[in-house]
Amino acid sequence: MKVLIDETTIERRVTEMAADIRALYGDTPFTLLVVLKGAFMFAADLARRIGAPHMRIEFIRLSSYRGTCSTGSVSVPAGELARYAGQDILIVEDIVDTGLTLEVFSKALTGAGARSVRICSFLEKSEVNKGRVKIDFLGFPIPDKFVVGYGLDCDEKHRDLPHVAIFDED
Ligand code: IMP
Ligand code: MG
């Protein structure tokens, strides 16, 4: 598999993103809402670099993807959203591809009464999303290729890679 983004480059960028997030929220309490499972590694690195004592961390499981192609439908566990009413939410996602997942989810959060909803995504397939979803904090724009590593999987494999690689079978 071909390395697309190496470990050192990721580390440097995540540190910058954490500083930007800290600067934006300042002393305002906010909730880092981590989308499982793909964002787990990014979120762990990001959160410890933000290091804000008033930051809450929550997790939610959304899925819209099977293998290497999108199913085009998103399931949001509706019962879990009420507790975010009145909160400033920063969604942490691994990758924005078509943008469908976050388009549906951020609307659902706003509908549930969140005070503000912002998006932090490690990767974006910019030519696919085409501005459908506005990303407030973006790690890296990438080409329209299926990628794995740093939390991203193909059928639950390769999440453990410390870098991002373009997926191929061998
Ligand atoms: P979207 O709804 O099309 O934006 O898809 C977003 C979700 O699809 C992400 O949260 C990932 O879980 C998954 N996904 C999209 N592209 C890739 C990829 O290249 N590798 C691994 N997962 C991906
Ligand atoms: Mg995901």
mmCIF file of C-alpha atoms and ligand atoms in Angstrom:
data_model
loop_
_atom_site.group_PDB
_atom_site.id
_atom_site.type_symbol
_atom_site.label_atom_id
_atom_site.label_comp_id
_atom_site.label_asym_id
_atom_site.label_seq_id
_atom_site.Cartn_x
_atom_site.Cartn_y
_atom_site.Cartn_z
ATOM 1 C CA MET A 1 0.000 0.000 0.000
ATOM 2 C CA LYS A 2 1.260 3.466 -0.904
ATOM 3 C CA VAL A 3 1.746 5.969 1.926
ATOM 4 C CA LEU A 4 -0.285 9.111 1.263
ATOM 5 C CA ILE A 5 0.341 11.021 4.520
ATOM 6 C CA ASP A 6 3.196 10.005 6.809
ATOM 7 C CA GLU A 7 3.230 9.940 10.591
ATOM 8 C CA THR A 8 5.349 13.069 11.086
ATOM 9 C CA THR A 9 3.162 15.131 8.765
ATOM 10 C CA ILE A 10 0.046 13.954 10.619
ATOM 11 C CA GLU A 11 1.542 14.800 13.999
ATOM 12 C CA ARG A 12 2.480 18.304 12.910
ATOM 13 C CA ARG A 13 -0.938 19.014 11.394
ATOM 14 C CA VAL A 14 -2.897 17.650 14.361
ATOM 15 C CA THR A 15 -0.893 19.915 16.676
ATOM 16 C CA GLU A 16 -1.801 22.943 14.525
ATOM 17 C CA MET A 17 -5.471 21.954 14.443
ATOM 18 C CA ALA A 18 -5.555 21.595 18.228
ATOM 19 C CA ALA A 19 -4.126 25.107 18.603
ATOM 20 C CA ASP A 20 -6.754 26.501 16.192
ATOM 21 C CA ILE A 21 -9.545 24.794 18.131
ATOM 22 C CA ARG A 22 -8.249 26.065 21.469
ATOM 23 C CA ALA A 23 -8.025 29.576 20.018
ATOM 24 C CA LEU A 24 -11.579 29.473 18.694
ATOM 25 C CA TYR A 25 -13.315 28.218 21.839
ATOM 26 C CA GLY A 26 -11.134 30.020 24.367
ATOM 27 C CA ASP A 27 -12.801 29.638 27.756
ATOM 28 C CA THR A 28 -16.154 28.529 26.327
ATOM 29 C CA PRO A 29 -17.019 24.991 27.450
ATOM 30 C CA PHE A 30 -17.596 22.723 24.463
ATOM 31 C CA THR A 31 -18.151 19.078 23.619
ATOM 32 C CA LEU A 32 -15.862 17.086 21.371
ATOM 33 C CA LEU A 33 -18.292 14.625 19.806
ATOM 34 C CA VAL A 34 -16.250 11.821 18.288
ATOM 35 C CA VAL A 35 -17.777 9.787 15.470
ATOM 36 C CA LEU A 36 -16.896 6.105 15.919
ATOM 37 C CA LYS A 37 -15.161 4.127 14.874
ATOM 38 C CA GLY A 38 -12.911 5.790 12.280
ATOM 39 C CA ALA A 39 -12.104 8.970 14.238
ATOM 40 C CA PHE A 40 -10.845 7.210 17.376
ATOM 41 C CA MET A 41 -7.116 7.630 16.720
ATOM 42 C CA PHE A 42 -7.363 11.187 15.403
ATOM 43 C CA ALA A 43 -9.566 12.174 18.337
ATOM 44 C CA ALA A 44 -7.161 10.697 20.896
ATOM 45 C CA ASP A 45 -4.231 12.674 19.461
ATOM 46 C CA LEU A 46 -6.272 15.827 18.969
ATOM 47 C CA ALA A 47 -7.901 15.813 22.403
ATOM 48 C CA ARG A 48 -4.673 15.524 24.346
ATOM 49 C CA ARG A 49 -3.202 18.417 22.368
ATOM 50 C CA ILE A 50 -6.244 20.656 22.872
ATOM 51 C CA GLY A 51 -5.995 20.052 26.597
ATOM 52 C CA ALA A 52 -8.887 22.296 27.674
ATOM 53 C CA PRO A 53 -10.180 21.577 31.211
ATOM 54 C CA HIS A 54 -13.725 22.644 30.210
ATOM 55 C CA MET A 55 -13.889 20.314 27.186
ATOM 56 C CA ARG A 56 -16.222 17.313 27.403
ATOM 57 C CA ILE A 57 -15.616 14.258 25.228
ATOM 58 C CA GLU A 58 -18.488 12.123 23.953
ATOM 59 C CA PHE A 59 -18.714 9.354 21.371
ATOM 60 C CA ILE A 60 -21.371 8.398 18.872
ATOM 61 C CA ARG A 61 -21.629 5.585 16.366
ATOM 62 C CA LEU A 62 -22.862 6.548 12.893
ATOM 63 C CA SER A 63 -22.481 4.438 9.834
ATOM 64 C CA SER A 64 -23.112 4.828 6.165
ATOM 65 C CA TYR A 65 -20.371 2.728 4.646
ATOM 66 C CA ARG A 66 -19.786 -0.945 3.839
ATOM 67 C CA GLY A 67 -16.488 -2.158 2.377
ATOM 68 C CA THR A 68 -15.286 0.342 -0.173
ATOM 69 C CA CYS A 69 -18.563 1.814 -1.394
ATOM 70 C CA SER A 70 -21.134 4.074 0.248
ATOM 71 C CA THR A 71 -24.594 2.686 0.988
ATOM 72 C CA GLY A 72 -26.025 6.188 0.749
ATOM 73 C CA SER A 73 -28.040 5.918 3.959
ATOM 74 C CA VAL A 74 -27.110 7.204 7.386
ATOM 75 C CA SER A 75 -28.440 6.005 10.712
ATOM 76 C CA VAL A 76 -28.429 8.445 13.624
ATOM 77 C CA PRO A 77 -29.312 7.018 17.048
ATOM 78 C CA ALA A 78 -32.017 9.639 17.703
ATOM 79 C CA GLY A 79 -32.477 8.872 21.409
ATOM 80 C CA GLU A 80 -28.887 9.919 22.107
ATOM 81 C CA LEU A 81 -29.182 13.469 20.788
ATOM 82 C CA ALA A 82 -31.363 15.125 23.435
ATOM 83 C CA ARG A 83 -28.481 15.440 25.873
ATOM 84 C CA TYR A 84 -26.623 17.779 23.487
ATOM 85 C CA ALA A 85 -29.321 20.470 23.708
ATOM 86 C CA GLY A 86 -27.777 23.806 24.678
ATOM 87 C CA GLN A 87 -24.195 22.606 24.116
ATOM 88 C CA ASP A 88 -21.516 23.880 21.761
ATOM 89 C CA ILE A 89 -20.592 20.810 19.738
ATOM 90 C CA LEU A 90 -17.458 20.092 17.756
ATOM 91 C CA ILE A 91 -18.002 16.947 15.692
ATOM 92 C CA VAL A 92 -14.767 15.004 15.161
ATOM 93 C CA GLU A 93 -14.838 12.828 12.042
ATOM 94 C CA ASP A 94 -12.231 10.757 10.217
ATOM 95 C CA ILE A 95 -13.188 11.628 6.657
ATOM 96 C CA VAL A 96 -15.807 13.557 4.711
ATOM 97 C CA ASP A 97 -16.461 11.764 1.436
ATOM 98 C CA THR A 98 -19.864 12.554 -0.113
ATOM 99 C CA GLY A 99 -20.701 14.651 2.967
ATOM 100 C CA LEU A 100 -23.957 12.794 3.467
ATOM 101 C CA THR A 101 -23.128 11.460 6.941
ATOM 102 C CA LEU A 102 -22.294 14.843 8.425
ATOM 103 C CA GLU A 103 -24.984 16.691 6.526
ATOM 104 C CA VAL A 104 -27.600 14.458 8.139
ATOM 105 C CA PHE A 105 -25.909 14.364 11.538
ATOM 106 C CA SER A 106 -25.232 18.072 11.949
ATOM 107 C CA LYS A 107 -28.840 18.862 11.023
ATOM 108 C CA ALA A 108 -30.027 16.292 13.569
ATOM 109 C CA LEU A 109 -27.900 17.921 16.281
ATOM 110 C CA THR A 110 -29.200 21.382 15.454
ATOM 111 C CA GLY A 111 -32.729 19.961 15.457
ATOM 112 C CA ALA A 112 -32.091 18.489 18.901
ATOM 113 C CA GLY A 113 -31.251 21.972 20.203
ATOM 114 C CA ALA A 114 -27.445 22.094 20.157
ATOM 115 C CA ARG A 115 -26.303 25.699 20.666
ATOM 116 C CA SER A 116 -23.687 25.511 17.908
ATOM 117 C CA VAL A 117 -22.411 22.731 15.675
ATOM 118 C CA ARG A 118 -18.971 22.818 14.084
ATOM 119 C CA ILE A 119 -17.073 20.165 12.171
ATOM 120 C CA CYS A 120 -13.503 18.983 12.521
ATOM 121 C CA SER A 121 -12.499 16.339 9.980
ATOM 122 C CA PHE A 122 -9.108 14.707 9.609
ATOM 123 C CA LEU A 123 -9.578 14.174 5.849
ATOM 124 C CA GLU A 124 -11.841 15.445 3.078
ATOM 125 C CA LYS A 125 -12.321 14.094 -0.428
ATOM 126 C CA SER A 126 -12.799 17.657 -1.604
ATOM 127 C CA GLU A 127 -13.804 16.839 -5.174
ATOM 128 C CA VAL A 128 -16.537 14.543 -3.879
ATOM 129 C CA ASN A 129 -17.890 16.720 -1.043
ATOM 130 C CA LYS A 130 -17.791 19.848 -3.250
ATOM 131 C CA GLY A 131 -18.636 22.135 -0.354
ATOM 132 C CA ARG A 132 -21.815 20.212 0.573
ATOM 133 C CA VAL A 133 -20.586 20.097 4.126
ATOM 134 C CA LYS A 134 -18.646 23.056 5.501
ATOM 135 C CA ILE A 135 -15.631 21.858 7.473
ATOM 136 C CA ASP A 136 -14.480 24.308 10.151
ATOM 137 C CA PHE A 137 -11.216 22.478 10.885
ATOM 138 C CA LEU A 138 -9.721 20.264 8.181
ATOM 139 C CA GLY A 139 -6.583 18.151 8.466
ATOM 140 C CA PHE A 140 -5.896 17.324 4.815
ATOM 141 C CA PRO A 141 -7.793 17.441 1.512
ATOM 142 C CA ILE A 142 -7.176 14.173 -0.380
ATOM 143 C CA PRO A 143 -7.964 12.822 -3.857
ATOM 144 C CA ASP A 144 -10.944 10.555 -4.481
ATOM 145 C CA LYS A 145 -9.165 7.329 -3.511
ATOM 146 C CA PHE A 146 -10.092 4.792 -0.846
ATOM 147 C CA VAL A 147 -7.695 5.248 2.074
ATOM 148 C CA VAL A 148 -6.927 3.325 5.263
ATOM 149 C CA GLY A 149 -4.875 3.817 8.406
ATOM 150 C CA TYR A 150 -4.826 6.222 11.363
ATOM 151 C CA GLY A 151 -8.228 4.853 12.371
ATOM 152 C CA LEU A 152 -9.706 4.398 8.904
ATOM 153 C CA ASP A 153 -10.518 0.854 7.893
ATOM 154 C CA CYS A 154 -11.447 -1.457 5.124
ATOM 155 C CA ASP A 155 -13.738 -4.056 6.685
ATOM 156 C CA GLU A 156 -12.264 -3.293 10.130
ATOM 157 C CA LYS A 157 -8.667 -3.838 8.992
ATOM 158 C CA HIS A 158 -5.693 -1.443 8.781
ATOM 159 C CA ARG A 159 -7.041 0.976 11.429
ATOM 160 C CA ASP A 160 -3.779 0.480 13.337
ATOM 161 C CA LEU A 161 -1.462 2.002 10.693
ATOM 162 C CA PRO A 162 0.229 5.169 12.040
ATOM 163 C CA HIS A 163 0.012 6.776 8.580
ATOM 164 C CA VAL A 164 -2.641 7.128 5.850
ATOM 165 C CA ALA A 165 -2.248 4.798 2.870
ATOM 166 C CA ILE A 166 -4.079 4.354 -0.407
ATOM 167 C CA PHE A 167 -5.802 1.012 -0.124
ATOM 168 C CA ASP A 168 -5.086 -1.849 -2.438
ATOM 169 C CA GLU A 169 -5.622 -5.564 -1.986
ATOM 170 C CA ASP A 170 -1.956 -6.573 -1.726
HETATM 171 P P1 IMP B 1 -19.803 10.297 3.572
HETATM 172 O O1 IMP B 1 -21.157 10.228 4.230
HETATM 173 O O2 IMP B 1 -19.855 9.869 2.142
HETATM 174 O O3 IMP B 1 -19.135 11.631 3.746
HETATM 175 O O4 IMP B 1 -18.929 9.160 4.202
HETATM 176 C C1 IMP B 1 -18.284 9.320 5.373
HETATM 177 C C2 IMP B 1 -17.890 7.992 6.004
HETATM 178 O O5 IMP B 1 -17.525 6.994 5.043
HETATM 179 C C3 IMP B 1 -16.664 8.232 6.828
HETATM 180 O O6 IMP B 1 -17.015 8.558 8.138
HETATM 181 C C4 IMP B 1 -15.912 6.918 6.728
HETATM 182 O O7 IMP B 1 -16.326 6.070 7.768
HETATM 183 C C5 IMP B 1 -16.346 6.324 5.415
HETATM 184 N N1 IMP B 1 -15.323 6.526 4.355
HETATM 185 C C6 IMP B 1 -15.405 7.351 3.298
HETATM 186 N N2 IMP B 1 -14.307 7.295 2.538
HETATM 187 C C7 IMP B 1 -13.476 6.409 3.139
HETATM 188 C C8 IMP B 1 -12.143 5.916 2.822
HETATM 189 O O8 IMP B 1 -11.491 6.293 1.825
HETATM 190 N N3 IMP B 1 -11.636 5.010 3.710
HETATM 191 C C9 IMP B 1 -12.303 4.570 4.792
HETATM 192 N N4 IMP B 1 -13.533 5.010 5.131
HETATM 193 C C10 IMP B 1 -14.128 5.913 4.300
HETATM 194 MG MG MG B 2 -16.555 7.614 9.952
#
